mmCIF file with all atom_site columns, C-alpha atoms in Angstrom:
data_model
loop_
_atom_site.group_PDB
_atom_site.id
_atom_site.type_symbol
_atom_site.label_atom_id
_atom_site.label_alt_id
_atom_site.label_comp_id
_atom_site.label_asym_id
_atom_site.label_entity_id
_atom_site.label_seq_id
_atom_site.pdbx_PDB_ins_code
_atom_site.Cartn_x
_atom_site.Cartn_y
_atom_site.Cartn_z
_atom_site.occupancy
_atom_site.B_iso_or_equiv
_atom_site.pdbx_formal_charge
_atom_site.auth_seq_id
_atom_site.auth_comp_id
_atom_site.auth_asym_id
_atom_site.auth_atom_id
_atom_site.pdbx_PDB_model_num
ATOM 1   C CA . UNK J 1 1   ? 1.478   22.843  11.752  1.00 0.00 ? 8   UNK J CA 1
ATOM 2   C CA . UNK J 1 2   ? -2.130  23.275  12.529  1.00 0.00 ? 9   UNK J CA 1
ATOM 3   C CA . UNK J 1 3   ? -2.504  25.878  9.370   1.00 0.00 ? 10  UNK J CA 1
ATOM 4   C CA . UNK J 1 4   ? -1.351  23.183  6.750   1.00 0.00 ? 11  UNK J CA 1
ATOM 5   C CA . UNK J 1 5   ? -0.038  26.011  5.029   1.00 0.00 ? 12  UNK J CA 1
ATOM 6   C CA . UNK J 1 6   ? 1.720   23.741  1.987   1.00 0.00 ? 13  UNK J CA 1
ATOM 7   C CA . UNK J 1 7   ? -1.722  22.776  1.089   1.00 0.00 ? 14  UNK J CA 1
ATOM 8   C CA . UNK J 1 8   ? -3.168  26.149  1.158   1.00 0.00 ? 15  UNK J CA 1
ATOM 9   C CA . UNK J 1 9   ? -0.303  27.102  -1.100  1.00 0.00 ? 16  UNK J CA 1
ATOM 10  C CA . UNK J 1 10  ? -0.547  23.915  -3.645  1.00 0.00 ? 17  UNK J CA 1
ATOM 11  C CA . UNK J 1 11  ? -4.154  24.680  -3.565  1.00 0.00 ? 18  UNK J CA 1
ATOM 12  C CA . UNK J 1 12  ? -3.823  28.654  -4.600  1.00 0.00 ? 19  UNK J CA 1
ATOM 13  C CA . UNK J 1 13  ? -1.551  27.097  -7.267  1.00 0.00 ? 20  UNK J CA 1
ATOM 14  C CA . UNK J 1 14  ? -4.031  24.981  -8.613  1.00 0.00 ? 21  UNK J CA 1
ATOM 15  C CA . UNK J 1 15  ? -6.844  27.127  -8.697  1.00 0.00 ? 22  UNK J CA 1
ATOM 16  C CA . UNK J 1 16  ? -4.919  29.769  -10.890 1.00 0.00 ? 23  UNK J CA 1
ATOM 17  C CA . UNK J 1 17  ? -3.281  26.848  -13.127 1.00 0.00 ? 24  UNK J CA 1
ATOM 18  C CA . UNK J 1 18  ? -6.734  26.009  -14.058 1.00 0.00 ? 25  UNK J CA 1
ATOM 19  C CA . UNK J 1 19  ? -7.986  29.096  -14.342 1.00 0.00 ? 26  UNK J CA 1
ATOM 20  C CA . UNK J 1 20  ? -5.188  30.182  -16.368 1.00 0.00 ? 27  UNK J CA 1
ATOM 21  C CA . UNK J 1 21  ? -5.911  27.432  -18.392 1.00 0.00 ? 28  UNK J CA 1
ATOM 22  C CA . UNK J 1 22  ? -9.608  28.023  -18.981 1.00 0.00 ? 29  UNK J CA 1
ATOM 23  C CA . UNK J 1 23  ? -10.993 31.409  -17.256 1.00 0.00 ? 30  UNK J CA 1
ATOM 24  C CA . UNK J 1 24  ? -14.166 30.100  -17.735 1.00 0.00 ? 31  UNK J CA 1
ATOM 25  C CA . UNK J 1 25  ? -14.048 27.079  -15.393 1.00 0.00 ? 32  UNK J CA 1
ATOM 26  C CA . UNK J 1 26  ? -15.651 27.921  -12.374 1.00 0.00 ? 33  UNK J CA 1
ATOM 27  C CA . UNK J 1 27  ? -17.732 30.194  -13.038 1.00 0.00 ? 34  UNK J CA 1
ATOM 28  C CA . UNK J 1 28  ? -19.598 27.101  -14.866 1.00 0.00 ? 35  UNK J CA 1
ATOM 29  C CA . UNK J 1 29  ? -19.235 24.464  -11.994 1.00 0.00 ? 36  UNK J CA 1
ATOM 30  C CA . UNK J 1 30  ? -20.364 26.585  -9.745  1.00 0.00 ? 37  UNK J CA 1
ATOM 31  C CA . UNK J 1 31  ? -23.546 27.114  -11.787 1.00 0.00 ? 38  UNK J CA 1
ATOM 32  C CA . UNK J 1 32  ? -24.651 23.339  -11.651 1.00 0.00 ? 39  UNK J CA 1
ATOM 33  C CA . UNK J 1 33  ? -23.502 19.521  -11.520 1.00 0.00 ? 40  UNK J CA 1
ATOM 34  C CA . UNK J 1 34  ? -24.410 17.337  -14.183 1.00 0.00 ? 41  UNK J CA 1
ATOM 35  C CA . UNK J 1 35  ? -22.436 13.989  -13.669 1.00 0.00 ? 42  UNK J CA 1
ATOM 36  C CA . UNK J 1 36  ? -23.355 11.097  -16.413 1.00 0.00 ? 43  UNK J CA 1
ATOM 37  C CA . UNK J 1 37  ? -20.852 8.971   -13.824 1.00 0.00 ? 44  UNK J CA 1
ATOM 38  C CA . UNK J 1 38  ? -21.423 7.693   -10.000 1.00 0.00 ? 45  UNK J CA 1
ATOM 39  C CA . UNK J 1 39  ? -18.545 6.285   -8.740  1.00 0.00 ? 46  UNK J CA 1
ATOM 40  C CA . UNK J 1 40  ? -18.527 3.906   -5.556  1.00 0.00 ? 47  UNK J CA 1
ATOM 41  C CA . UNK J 1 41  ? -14.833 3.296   -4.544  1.00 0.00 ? 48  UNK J CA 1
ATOM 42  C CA . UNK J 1 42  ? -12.582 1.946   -2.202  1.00 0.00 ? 49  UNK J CA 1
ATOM 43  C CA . UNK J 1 43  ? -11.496 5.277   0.124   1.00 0.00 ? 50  UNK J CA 1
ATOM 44  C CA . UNK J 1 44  ? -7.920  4.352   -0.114  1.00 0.00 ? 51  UNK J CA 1
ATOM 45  C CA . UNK J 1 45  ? -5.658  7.250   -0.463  1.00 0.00 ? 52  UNK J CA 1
ATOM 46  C CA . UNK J 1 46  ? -4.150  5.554   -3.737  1.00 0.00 ? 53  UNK J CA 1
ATOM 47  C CA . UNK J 1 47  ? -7.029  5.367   -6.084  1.00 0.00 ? 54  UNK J CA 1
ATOM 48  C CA . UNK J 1 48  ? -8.033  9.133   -6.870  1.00 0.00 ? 55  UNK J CA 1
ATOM 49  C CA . UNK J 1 49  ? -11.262 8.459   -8.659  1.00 0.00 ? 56  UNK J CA 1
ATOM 50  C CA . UNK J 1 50  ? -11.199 11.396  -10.875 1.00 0.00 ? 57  UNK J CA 1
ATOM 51  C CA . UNK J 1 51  ? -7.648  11.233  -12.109 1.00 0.00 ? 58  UNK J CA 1
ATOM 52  C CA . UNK J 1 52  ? -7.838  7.876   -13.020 1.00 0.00 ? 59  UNK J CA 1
ATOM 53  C CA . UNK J 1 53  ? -10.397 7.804   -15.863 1.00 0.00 ? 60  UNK J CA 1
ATOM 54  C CA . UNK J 1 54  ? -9.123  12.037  -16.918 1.00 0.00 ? 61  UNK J CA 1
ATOM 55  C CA . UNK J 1 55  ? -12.369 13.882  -15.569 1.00 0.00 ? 62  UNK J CA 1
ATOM 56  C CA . UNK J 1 56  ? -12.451 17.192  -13.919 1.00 0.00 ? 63  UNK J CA 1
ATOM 57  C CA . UNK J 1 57  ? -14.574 18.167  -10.755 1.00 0.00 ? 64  UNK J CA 1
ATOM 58  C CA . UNK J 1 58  ? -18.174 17.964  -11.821 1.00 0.00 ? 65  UNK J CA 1
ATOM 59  C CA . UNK J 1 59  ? -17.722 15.170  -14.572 1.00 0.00 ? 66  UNK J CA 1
ATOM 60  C CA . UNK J 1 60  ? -18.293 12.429  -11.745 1.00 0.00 ? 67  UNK J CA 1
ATOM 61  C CA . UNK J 1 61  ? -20.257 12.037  -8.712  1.00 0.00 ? 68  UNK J CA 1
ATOM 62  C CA . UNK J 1 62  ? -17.895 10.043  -5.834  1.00 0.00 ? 69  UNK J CA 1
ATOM 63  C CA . UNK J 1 63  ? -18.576 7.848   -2.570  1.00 0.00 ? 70  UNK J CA 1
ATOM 64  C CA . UNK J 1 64  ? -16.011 5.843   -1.027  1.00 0.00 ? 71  UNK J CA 1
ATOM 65  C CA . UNK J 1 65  ? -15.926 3.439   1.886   1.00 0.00 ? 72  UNK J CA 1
ATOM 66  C CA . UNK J 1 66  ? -13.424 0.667   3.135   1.00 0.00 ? 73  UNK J CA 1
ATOM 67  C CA . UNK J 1 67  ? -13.114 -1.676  0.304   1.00 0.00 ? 74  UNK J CA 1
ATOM 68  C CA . UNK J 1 68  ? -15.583 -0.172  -1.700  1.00 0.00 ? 75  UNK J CA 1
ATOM 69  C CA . UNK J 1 69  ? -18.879 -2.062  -0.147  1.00 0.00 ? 76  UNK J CA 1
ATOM 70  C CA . UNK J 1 70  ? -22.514 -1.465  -1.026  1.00 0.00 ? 77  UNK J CA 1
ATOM 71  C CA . UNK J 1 71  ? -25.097 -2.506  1.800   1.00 0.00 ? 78  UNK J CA 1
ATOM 72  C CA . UNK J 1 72  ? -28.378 -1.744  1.663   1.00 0.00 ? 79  UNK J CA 1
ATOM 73  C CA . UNK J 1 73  ? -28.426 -0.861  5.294   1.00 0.00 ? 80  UNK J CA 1
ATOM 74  C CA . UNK J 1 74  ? -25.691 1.944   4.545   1.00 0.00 ? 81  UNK J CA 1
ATOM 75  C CA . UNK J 1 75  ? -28.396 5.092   4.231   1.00 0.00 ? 82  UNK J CA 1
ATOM 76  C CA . UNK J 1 76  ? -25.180 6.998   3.378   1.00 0.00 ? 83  UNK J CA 1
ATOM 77  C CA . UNK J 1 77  ? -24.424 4.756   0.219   1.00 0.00 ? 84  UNK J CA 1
ATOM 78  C CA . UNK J 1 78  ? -28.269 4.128   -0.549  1.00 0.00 ? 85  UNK J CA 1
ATOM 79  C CA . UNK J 1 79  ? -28.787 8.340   -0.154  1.00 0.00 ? 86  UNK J CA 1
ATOM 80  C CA . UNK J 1 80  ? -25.504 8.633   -2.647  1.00 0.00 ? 87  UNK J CA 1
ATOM 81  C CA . UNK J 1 81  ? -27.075 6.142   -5.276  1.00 0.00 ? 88  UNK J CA 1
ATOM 82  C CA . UNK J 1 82  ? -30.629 7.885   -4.878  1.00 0.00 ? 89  UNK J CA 1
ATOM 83  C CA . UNK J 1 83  ? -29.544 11.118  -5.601  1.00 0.00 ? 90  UNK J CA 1
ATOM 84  C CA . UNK J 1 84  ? -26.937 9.978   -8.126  1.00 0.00 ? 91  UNK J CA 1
ATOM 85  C CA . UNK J 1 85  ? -29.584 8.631   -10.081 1.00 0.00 ? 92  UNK J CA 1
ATOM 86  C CA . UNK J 1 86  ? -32.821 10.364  -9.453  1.00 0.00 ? 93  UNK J CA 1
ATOM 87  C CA . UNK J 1 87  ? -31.396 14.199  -9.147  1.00 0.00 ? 94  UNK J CA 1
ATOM 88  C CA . UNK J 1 88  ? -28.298 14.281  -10.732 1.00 0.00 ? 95  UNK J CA 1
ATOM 89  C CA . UNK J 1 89  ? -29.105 11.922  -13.583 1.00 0.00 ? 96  UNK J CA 1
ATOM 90  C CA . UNK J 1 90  ? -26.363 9.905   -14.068 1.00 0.00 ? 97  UNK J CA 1
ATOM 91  C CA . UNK J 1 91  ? -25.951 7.397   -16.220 1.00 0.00 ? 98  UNK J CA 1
ATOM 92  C CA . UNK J 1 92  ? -23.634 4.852   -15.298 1.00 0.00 ? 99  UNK J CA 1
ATOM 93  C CA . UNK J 1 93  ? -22.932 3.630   -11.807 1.00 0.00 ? 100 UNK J CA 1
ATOM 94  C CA . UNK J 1 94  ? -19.494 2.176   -11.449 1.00 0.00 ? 101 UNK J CA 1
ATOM 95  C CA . UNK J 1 95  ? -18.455 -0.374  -8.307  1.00 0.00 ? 102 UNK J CA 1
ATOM 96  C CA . UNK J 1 96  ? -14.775 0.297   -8.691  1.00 0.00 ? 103 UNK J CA 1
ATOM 97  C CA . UNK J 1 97  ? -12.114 -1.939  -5.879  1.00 0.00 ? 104 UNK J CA 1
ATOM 98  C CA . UNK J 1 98  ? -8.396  -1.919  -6.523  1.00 0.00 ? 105 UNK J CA 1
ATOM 99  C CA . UNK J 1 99  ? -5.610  -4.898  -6.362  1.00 0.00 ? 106 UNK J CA 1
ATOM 100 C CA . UNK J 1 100 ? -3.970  -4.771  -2.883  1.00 0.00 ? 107 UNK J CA 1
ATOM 101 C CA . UNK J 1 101 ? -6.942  -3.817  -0.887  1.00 0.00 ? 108 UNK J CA 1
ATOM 102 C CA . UNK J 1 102 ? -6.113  -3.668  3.026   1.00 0.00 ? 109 UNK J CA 1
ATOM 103 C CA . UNK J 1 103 ? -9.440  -4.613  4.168   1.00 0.00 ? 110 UNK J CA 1
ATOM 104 C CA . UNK J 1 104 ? -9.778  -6.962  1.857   1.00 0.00 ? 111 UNK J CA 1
ATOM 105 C CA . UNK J 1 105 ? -6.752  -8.591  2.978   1.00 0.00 ? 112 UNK J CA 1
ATOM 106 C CA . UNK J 1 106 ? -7.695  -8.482  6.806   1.00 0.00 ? 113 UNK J CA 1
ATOM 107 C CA . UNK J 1 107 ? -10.658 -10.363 5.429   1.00 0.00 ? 114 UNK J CA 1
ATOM 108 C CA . UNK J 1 108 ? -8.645  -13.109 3.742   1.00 0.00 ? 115 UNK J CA 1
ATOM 109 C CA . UNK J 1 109 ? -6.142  -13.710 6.715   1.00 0.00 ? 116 UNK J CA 1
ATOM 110 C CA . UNK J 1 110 ? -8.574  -13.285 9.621   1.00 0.00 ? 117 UNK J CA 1
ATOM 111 C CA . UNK J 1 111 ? -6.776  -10.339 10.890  1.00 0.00 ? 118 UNK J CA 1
ATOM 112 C CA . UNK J 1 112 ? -8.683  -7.727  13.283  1.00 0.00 ? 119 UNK J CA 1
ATOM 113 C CA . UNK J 1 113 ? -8.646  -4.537  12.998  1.00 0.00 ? 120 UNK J CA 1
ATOM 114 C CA . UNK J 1 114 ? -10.985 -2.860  16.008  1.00 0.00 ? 121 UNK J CA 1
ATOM 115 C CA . UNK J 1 115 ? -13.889 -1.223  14.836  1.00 0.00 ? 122 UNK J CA 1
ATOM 116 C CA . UNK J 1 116 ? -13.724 -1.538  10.773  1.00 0.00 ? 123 UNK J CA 1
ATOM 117 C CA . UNK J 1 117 ? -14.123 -5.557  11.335  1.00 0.00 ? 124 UNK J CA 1
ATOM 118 C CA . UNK J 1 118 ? -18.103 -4.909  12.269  1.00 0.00 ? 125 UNK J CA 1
ATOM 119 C CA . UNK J 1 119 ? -18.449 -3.266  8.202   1.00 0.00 ? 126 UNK J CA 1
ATOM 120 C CA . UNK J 1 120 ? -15.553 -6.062  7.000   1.00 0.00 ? 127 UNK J CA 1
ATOM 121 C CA . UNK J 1 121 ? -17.841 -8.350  7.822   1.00 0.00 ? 128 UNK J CA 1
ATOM 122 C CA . UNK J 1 122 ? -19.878 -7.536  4.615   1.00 0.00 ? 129 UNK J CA 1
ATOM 123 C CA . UNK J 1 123 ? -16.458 -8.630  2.661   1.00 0.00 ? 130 UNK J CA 1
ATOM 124 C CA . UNK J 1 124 ? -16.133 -11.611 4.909   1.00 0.00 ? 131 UNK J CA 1
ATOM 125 C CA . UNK J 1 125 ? -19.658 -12.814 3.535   1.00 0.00 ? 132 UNK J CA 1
ATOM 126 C CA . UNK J 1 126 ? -18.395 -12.676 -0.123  1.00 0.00 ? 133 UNK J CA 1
ATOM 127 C CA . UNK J 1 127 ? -15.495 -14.950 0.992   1.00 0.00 ? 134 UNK J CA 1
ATOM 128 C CA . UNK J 1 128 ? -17.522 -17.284 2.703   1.00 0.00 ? 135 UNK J CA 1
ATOM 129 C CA . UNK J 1 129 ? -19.785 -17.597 -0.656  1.00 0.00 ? 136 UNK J CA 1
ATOM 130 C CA . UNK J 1 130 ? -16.680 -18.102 -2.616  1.00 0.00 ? 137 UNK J CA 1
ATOM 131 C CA . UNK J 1 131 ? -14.166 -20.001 -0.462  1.00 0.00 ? 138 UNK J CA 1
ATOM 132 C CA . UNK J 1 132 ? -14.290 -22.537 -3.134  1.00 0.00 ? 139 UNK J CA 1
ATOM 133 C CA . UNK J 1 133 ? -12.409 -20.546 -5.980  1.00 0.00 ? 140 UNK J CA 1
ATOM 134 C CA . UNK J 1 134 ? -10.192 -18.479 -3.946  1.00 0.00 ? 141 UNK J CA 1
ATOM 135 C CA . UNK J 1 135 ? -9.082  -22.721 -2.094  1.00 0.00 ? 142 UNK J CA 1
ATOM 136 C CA . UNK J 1 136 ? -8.626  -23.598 -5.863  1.00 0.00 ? 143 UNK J CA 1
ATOM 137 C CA . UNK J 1 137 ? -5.431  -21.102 -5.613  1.00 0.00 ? 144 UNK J CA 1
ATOM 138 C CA . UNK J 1 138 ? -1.753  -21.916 -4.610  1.00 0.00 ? 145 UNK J CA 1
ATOM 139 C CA . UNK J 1 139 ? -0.489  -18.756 -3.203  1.00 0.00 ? 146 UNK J CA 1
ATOM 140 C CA . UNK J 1 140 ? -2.100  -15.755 -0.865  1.00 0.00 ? 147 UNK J CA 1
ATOM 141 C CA . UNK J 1 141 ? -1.508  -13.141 -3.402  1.00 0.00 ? 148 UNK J CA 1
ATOM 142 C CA . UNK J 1 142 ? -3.304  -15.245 -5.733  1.00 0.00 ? 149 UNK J CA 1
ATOM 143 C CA . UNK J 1 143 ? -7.150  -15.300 -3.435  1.00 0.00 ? 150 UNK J CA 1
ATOM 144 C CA . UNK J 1 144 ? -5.939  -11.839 -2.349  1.00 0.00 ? 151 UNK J CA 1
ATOM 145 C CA . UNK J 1 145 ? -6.295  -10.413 -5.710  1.00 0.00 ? 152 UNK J CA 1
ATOM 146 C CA . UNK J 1 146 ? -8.917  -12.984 -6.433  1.00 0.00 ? 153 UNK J CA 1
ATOM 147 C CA . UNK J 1 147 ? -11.120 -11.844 -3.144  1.00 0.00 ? 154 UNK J CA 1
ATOM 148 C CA . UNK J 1 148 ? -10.928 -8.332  -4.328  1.00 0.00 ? 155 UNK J CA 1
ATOM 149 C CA . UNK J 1 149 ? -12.305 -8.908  -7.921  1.00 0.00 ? 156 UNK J CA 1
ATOM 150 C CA . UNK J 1 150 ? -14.985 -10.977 -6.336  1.00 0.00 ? 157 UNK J CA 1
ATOM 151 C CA . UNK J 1 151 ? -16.055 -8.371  -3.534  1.00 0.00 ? 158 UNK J CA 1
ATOM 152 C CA . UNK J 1 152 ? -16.336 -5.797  -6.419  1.00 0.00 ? 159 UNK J CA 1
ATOM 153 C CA . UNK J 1 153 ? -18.914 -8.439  -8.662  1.00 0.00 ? 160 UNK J CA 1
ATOM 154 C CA . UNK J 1 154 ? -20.758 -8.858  -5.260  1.00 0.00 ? 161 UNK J CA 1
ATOM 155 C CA . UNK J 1 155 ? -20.989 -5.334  -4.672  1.00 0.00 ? 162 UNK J CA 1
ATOM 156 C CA . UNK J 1 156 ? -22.133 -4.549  -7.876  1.00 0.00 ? 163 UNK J CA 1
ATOM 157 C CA . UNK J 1 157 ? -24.780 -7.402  -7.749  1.00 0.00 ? 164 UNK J CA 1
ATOM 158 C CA . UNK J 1 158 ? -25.740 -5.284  -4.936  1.00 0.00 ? 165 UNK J CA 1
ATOM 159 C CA . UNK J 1 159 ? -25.920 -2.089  -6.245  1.00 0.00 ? 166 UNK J CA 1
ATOM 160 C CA . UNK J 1 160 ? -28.405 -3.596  -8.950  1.00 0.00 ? 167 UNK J CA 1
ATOM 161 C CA . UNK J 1 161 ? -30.453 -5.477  -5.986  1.00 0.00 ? 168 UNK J CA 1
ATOM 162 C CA . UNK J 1 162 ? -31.246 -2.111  -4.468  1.00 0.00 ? 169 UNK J CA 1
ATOM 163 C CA . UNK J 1 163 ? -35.079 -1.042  -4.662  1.00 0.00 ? 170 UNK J CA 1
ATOM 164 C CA . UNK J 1 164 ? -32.750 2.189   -5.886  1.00 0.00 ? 171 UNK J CA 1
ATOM 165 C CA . UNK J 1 165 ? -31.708 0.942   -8.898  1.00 0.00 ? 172 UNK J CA 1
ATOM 166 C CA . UNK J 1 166 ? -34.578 -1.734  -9.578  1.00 0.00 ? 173 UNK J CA 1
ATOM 167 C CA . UNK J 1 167 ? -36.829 1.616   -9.472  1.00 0.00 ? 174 UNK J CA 1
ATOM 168 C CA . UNK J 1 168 ? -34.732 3.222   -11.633 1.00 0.00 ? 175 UNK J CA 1
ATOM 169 C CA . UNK J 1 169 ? -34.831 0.477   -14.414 1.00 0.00 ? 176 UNK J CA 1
ATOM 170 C CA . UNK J 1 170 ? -38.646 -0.345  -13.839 1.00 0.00 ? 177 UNK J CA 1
ATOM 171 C CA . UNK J 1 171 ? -39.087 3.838   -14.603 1.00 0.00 ? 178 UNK J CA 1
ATOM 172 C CA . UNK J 1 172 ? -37.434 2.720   -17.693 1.00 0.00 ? 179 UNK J CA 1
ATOM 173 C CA . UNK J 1 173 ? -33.881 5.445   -17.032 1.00 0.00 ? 180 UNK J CA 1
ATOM 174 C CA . UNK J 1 174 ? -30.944 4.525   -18.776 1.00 0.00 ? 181 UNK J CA 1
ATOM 175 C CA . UNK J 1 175 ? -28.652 3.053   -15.959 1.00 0.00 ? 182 UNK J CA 1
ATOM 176 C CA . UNK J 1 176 ? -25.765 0.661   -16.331 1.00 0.00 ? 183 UNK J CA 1
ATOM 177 C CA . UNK J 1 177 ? -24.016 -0.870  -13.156 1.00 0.00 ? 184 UNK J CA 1
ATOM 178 C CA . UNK J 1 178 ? -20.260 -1.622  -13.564 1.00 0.00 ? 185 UNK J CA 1
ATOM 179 C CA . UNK J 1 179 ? -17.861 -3.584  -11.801 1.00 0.00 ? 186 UNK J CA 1
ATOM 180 C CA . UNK J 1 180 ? -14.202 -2.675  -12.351 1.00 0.00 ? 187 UNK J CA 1
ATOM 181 C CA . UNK J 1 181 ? -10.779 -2.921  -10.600 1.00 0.00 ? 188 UNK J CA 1
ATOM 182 C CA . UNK J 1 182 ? -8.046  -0.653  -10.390 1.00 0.00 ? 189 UNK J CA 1
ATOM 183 C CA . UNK J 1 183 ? -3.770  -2.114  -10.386 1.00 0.00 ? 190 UNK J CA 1
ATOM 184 C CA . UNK J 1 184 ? -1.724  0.088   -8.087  1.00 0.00 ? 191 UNK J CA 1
ATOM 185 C CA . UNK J 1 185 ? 1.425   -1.213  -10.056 1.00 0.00 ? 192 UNK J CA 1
ATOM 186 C CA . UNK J 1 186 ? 0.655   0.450   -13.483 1.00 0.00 ? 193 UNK J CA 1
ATOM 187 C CA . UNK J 1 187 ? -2.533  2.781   -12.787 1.00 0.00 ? 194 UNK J CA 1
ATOM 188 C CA . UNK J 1 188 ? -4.697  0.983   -15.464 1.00 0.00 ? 195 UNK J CA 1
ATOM 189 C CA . UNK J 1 189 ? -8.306  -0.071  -14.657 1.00 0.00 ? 196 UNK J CA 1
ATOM 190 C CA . UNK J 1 190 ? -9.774  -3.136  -15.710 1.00 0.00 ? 197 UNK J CA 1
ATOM 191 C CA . UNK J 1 191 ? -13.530 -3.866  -16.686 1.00 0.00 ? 198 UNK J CA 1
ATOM 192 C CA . UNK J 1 192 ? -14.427 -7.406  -14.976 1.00 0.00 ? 199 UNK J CA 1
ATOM 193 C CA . UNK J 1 193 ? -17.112 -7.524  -17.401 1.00 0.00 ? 200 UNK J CA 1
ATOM 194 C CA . UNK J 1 194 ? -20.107 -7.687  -14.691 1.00 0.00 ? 201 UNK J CA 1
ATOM 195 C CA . UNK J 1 195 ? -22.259 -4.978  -16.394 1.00 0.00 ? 202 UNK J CA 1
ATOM 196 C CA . UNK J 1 196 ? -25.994 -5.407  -15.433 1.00 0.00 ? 203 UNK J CA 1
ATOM 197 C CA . UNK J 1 197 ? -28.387 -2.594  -17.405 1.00 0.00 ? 204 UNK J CA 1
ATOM 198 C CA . UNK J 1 198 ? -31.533 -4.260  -16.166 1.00 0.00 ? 205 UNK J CA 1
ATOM 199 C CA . UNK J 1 199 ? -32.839 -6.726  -13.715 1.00 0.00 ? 206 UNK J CA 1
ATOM 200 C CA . UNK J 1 200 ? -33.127 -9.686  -15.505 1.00 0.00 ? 207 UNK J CA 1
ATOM 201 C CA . UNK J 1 201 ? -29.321 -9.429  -16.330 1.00 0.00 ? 208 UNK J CA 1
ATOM 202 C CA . UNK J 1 202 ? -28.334 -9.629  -12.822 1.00 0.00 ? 209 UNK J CA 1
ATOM 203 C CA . UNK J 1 203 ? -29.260 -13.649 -11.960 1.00 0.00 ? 210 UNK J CA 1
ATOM 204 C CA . UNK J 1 204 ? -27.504 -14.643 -14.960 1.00 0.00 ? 211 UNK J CA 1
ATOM 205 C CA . UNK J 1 205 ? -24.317 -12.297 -13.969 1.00 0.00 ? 212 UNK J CA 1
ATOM 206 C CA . UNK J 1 206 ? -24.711 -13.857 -10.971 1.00 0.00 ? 213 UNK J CA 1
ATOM 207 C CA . UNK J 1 207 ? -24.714 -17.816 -12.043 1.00 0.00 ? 214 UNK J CA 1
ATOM 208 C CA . UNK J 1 208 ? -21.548 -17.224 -14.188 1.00 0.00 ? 215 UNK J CA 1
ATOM 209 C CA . UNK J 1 209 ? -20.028 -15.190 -11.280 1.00 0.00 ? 216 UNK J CA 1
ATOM 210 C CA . UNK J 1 210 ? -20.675 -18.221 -9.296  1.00 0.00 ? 217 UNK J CA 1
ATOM 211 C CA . UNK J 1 211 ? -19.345 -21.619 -11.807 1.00 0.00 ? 218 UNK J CA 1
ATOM 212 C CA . UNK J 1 212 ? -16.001 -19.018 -12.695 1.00 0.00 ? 219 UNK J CA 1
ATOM 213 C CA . UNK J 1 213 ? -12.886 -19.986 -12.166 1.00 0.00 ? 220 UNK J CA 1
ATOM 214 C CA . UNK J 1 214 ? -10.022 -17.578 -11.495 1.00 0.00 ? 221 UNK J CA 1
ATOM 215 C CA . UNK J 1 215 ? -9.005  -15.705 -14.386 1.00 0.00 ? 222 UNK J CA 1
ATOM 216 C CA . UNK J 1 216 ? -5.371  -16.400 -15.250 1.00 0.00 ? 223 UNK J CA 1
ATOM 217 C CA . UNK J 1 217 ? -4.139  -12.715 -16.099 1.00 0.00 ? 224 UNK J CA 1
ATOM 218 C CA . UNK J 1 218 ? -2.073  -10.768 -14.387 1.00 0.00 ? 225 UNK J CA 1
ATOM 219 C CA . UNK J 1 219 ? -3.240  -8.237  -11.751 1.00 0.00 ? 226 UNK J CA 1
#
């Protein structure tokens, strides 16, 4: 029990499948990492970032959290987003959540959960600033999904608020900051059409963010 033999096994397996597939593989990403994609995600177990979008190790650079929060007292996330951008080079940051988020959730009903409440309580802020639209809606599955698009915009208005990214654009690097959402039910992501690729773009983001009202599609 302590070996974990099956994934010792499934991971022998996969080594050789790829390698049988392309003998060249690791022998190039071992040699360097060049990323054009930073992905900040939810850590749930149900939202592989890679598989998702179709990229192999070394096509994206990954951080996750609980419900995919960026804080610009996290020195992990900040040192992520720093070296993302400055070493690595990438291109495009994305702020991805997913529907059905648990934290998200404990958020919306109030629940606690021990120790993770003291970080919810960045999630809880984004509910306070929208109680509004997510009151506007009849049914808790309705402001769950709603709270968990709105915690991604506010994460990636984040993101673009950090002295990170601000330095980043003012040094005039290409860098786009995405927010999309991931649906557990079908495995297709959704763009929530938040993209900020400099700082004037995030106020106005921000405005529209903030006289929205819930989108009507499904999630």
């Amino acid at each position: 029990m302590r070996l974990l033999s099956e994934l010792l096994a499934q991971n022998r397996a996969w080594s050789a499948e790829i390698a049988a597939a392309d003998p060249g593989f690791f022998t190039r990403l071992a040699e360097q990492q060049a990323p054009r994609y930073l992905w900040i995600g939810c850590g749930d177990s149900r939202v592989p970032a890679n598989q998702i979008v179709g990229l192999m190790p070394g096509e994206m650079f990954v951080h996750r959290n609980i419900a995919n929060v960026v804080v610009p007292s996290d020195l992990n996330c900040l040192s992520v987003l720093q070296y993302g951008i400055e070493v690595l080079g990438v291109h495009h940051l994305i702020i991805c959540g997913h529907y059905g988020c648990g934290g998200v959730l404990a958020v919306l009903r109030g629940e606690r959960l021990g120790l993770v409440d003291n970080w919810l309580c960045h999630v809880e802020t984004v509910r306070r600033r929208y109680r509004g639209q997510l009151a506007a809606l009849s049914t808790e599955a309705e402001r769950h999904a709603r709270l968990c698009e709105l915690n991604v915009v506010a994460q990636v208005l984040n993101a673009a608020r950090t002295t990170v990214v601000r330095d980043a654009w003012r040094q005039g690097r290409e860098l786009a900051v995405h927010g999309w959402i991931y649906a557990l039910r079908d495995g297709l992501l959704h763009d929530l059409e938040v993209t900020v690729t400099s700082e004037e773009e995030v106020a106005a983001v921000a405005e529209r963010v903030d006289l929205a009202t819930p989108p009507a599609d499904e999630r």
